[in-house]
Coordinates of C-alpha atoms and ligand atoms in Angstrom, one line a residue:
X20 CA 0.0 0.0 0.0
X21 CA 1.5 3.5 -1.2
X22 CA 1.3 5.8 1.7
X23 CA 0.9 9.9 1.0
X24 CA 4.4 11.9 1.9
X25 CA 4.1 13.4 5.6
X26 CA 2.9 16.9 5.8
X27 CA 3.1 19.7 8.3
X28 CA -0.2 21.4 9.7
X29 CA -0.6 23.8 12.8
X30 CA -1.3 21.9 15.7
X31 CA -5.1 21.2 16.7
X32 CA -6.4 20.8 20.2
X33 CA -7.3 17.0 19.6
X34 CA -3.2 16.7 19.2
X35 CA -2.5 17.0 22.8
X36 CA -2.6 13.7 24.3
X37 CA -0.5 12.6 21.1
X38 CA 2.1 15.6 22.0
X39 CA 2.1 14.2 25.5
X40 CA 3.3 10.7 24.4
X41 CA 6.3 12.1 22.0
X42 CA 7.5 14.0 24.8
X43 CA 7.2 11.4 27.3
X44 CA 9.0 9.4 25.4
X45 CA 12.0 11.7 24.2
X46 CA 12.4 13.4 27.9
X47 CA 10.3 10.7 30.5
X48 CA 9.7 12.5 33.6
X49 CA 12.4 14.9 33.0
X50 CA 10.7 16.8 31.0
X51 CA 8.9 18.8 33.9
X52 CA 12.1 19.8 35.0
X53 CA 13.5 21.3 32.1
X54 CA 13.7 25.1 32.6
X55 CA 11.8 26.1 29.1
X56 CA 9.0 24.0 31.0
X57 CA 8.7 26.2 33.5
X58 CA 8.2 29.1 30.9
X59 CA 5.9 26.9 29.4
X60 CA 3.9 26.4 32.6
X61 CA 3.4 29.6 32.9
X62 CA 1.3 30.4 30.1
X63 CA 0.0 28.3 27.1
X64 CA 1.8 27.8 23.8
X65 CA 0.3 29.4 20.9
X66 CA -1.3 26.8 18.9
X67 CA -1.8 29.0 15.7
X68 CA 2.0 28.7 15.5
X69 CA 2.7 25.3 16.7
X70 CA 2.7 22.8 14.1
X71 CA 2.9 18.9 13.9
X72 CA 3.9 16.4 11.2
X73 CA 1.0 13.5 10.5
X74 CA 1.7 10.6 8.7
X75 CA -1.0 8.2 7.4
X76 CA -3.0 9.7 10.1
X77 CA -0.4 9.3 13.4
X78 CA 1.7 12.4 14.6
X79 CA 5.2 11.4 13.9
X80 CA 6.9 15.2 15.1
X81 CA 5.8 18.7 16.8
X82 CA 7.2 21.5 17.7
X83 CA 5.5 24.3 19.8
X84 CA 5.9 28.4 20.0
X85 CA 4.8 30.2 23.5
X86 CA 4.6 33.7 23.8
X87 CA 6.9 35.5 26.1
X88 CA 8.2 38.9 27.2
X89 CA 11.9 39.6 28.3
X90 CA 11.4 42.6 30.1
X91 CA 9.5 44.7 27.9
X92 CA 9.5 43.2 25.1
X93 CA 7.4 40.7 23.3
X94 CA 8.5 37.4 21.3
X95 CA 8.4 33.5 21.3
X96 CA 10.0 30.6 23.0
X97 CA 10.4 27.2 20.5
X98 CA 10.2 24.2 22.0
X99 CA 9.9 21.5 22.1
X100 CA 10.7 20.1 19.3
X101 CA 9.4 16.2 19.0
X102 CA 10.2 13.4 16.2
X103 CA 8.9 10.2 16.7
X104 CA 12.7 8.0 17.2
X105 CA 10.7 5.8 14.3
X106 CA 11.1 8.9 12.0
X107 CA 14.5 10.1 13.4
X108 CA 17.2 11.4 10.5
X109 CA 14.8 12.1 8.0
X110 CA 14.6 16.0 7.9
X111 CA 11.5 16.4 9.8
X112 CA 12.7 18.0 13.0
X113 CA 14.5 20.6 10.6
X114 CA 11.5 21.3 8.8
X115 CA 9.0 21.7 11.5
X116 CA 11.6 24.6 12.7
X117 CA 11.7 26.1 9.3
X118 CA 7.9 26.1 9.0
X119 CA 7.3 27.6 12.6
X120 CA 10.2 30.3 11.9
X121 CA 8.8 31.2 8.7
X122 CA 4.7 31.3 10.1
X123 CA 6.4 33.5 12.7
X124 CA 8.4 35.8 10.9
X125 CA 4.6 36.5 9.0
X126 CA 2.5 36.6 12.0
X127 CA 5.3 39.3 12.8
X128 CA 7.5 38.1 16.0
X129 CA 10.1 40.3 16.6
X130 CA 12.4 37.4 18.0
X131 CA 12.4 33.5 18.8
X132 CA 14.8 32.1 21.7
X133 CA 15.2 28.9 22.2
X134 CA 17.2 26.4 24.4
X135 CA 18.9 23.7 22.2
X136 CA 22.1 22.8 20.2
X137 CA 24.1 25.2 18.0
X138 CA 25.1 23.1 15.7
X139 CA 21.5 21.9 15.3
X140 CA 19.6 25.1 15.5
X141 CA 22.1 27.6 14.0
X142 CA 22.0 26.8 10.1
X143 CA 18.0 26.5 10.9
X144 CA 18.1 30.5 11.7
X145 CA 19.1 30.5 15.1
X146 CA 22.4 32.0 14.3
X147 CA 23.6 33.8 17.5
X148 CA 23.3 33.1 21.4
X149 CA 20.6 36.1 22.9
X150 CA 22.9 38.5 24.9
X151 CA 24.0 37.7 28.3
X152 CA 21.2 39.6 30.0
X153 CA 18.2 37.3 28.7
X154 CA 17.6 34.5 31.6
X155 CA 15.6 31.7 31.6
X156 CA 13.8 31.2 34.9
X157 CA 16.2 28.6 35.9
X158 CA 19.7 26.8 35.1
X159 CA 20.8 27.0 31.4
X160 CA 23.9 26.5 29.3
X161 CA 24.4 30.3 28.0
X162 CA 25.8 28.5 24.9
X163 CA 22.7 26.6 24.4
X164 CA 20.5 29.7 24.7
X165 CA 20.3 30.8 21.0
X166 CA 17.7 33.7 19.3
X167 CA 16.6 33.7 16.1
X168 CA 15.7 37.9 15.2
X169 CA 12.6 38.5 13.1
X170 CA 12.6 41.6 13.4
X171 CA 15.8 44.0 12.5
X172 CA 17.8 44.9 15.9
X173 CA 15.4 42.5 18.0
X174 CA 17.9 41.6 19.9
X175 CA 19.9 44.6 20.8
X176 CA 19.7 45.7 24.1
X177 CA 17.0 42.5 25.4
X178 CA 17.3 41.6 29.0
X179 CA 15.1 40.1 31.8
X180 CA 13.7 36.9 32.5
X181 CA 12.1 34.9 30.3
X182 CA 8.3 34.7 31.2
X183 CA 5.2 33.0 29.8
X184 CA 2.9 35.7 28.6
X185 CA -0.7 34.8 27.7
X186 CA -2.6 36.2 25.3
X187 CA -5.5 37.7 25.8
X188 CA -8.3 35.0 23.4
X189 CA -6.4 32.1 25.8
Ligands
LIG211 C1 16.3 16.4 18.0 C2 15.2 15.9 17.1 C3 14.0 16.8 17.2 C4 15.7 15.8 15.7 O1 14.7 15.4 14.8 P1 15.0 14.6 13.5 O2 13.8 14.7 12.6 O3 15.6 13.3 13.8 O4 16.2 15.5 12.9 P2 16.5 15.8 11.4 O5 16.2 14.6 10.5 O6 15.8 17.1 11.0 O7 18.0 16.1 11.4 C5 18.9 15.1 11.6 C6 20.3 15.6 11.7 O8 20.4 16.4 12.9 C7 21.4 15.9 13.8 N1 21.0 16.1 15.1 C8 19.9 15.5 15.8 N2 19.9 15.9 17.0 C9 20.9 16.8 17.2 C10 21.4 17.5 18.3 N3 20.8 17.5 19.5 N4 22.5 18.3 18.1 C11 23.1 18.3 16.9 N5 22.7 17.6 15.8 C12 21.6 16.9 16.0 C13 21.5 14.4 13.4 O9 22.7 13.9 13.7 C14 21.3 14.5 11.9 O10 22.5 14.9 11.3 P3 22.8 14.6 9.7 O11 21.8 15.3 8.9 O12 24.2 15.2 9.5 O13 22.8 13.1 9.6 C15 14.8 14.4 17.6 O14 15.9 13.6 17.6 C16 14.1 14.4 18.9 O15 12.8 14.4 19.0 N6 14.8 14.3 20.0 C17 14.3 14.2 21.4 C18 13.8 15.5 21.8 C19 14.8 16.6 21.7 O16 15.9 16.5 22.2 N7 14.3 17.8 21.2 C20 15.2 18.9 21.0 C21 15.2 19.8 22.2 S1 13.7 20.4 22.7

């Protein structure tokens, strides 16, 4: 039987219990303690950019965008970023980032940070570390801490804490 390619979509509420199971699976109970978690606790991602990869009708990858403010300012956290270990090596993690970079970039973010690998992340768009002054609400590699800017000069001068920010239809 000839199966269709796998697409990406944005993420629908009905996705959540398969979300739950990636990430289970790729973190366990670790997950919780992660500190882009705790950003993520504090407010909900935004599922109009958030977006999974379906497969004859199972979710095979995911990755999720939650609003935040470093001090003043307004952006998005990525993360995480979920491929079924079935599907590994195959390109999909690095085009669910593209796709979520490019929705965001035309829903108009400013910036996206994220917590992850350089060499991963940085030829996806994430090409510098945010400055110094931009914390995550708990214990981070600074090297790991990378910001992808939307917007020209989105970066200069940002400091503060990393917070979850809700919207206001949430
Ligand atoms: C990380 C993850 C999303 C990658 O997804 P994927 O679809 O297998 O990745 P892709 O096929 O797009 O890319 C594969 C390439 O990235 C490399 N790669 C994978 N994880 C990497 C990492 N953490 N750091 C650097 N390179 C990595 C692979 O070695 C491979 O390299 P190659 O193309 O030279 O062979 C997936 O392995 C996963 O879900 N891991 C567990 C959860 C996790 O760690 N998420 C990221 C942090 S939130």
């Amino acid at each position: 039987m000839n199966s269709k390619p796998p697409f990406t979509r944005p993420e629908h509420r009905s996705d959540a219990a398969a979300i739950d199971a990636l990430q289970w699976a790729a973190f366990g109970p670790g997950a919780y303690v992660r500190a882009a978690f705790r950003v993520r606790e504090q407010a909900p991602h935004d599922r109009a950019l958030s977006f999974v990869t379906e497969l004859d009708g199972a979710l095979i990858g995911s990755v999720r965008l939650t609003p935040i403010a470093v001090g003043e300012r307004h952006g998005h956290l990525l993360g995480p970023l979920l491929v079924d270990p079935v599907f590994a090596g195959l390109g999909h993690g690095k085009a669910l980032v593209r796709h979520a970079l490019a929705e965001a970039r035309k829903a108009g973010t400013a910036f996206v940070i994220l917590v992850g690998d350089a060499s991963y992340y940085g030829p996806l768009g994430f090409p510098q570390r945010a400055p110094r002054e931009v914390r995550m609400p708990g214990p981070v590699d600074p090297a790991r801490l990378l910001i992808a800017e939307l917007a020209p000069g989105a970066a200069d001068k940002l400091g503060g804490v990393i917070t979850g920010i809700r919207r206001r239809d949430d």
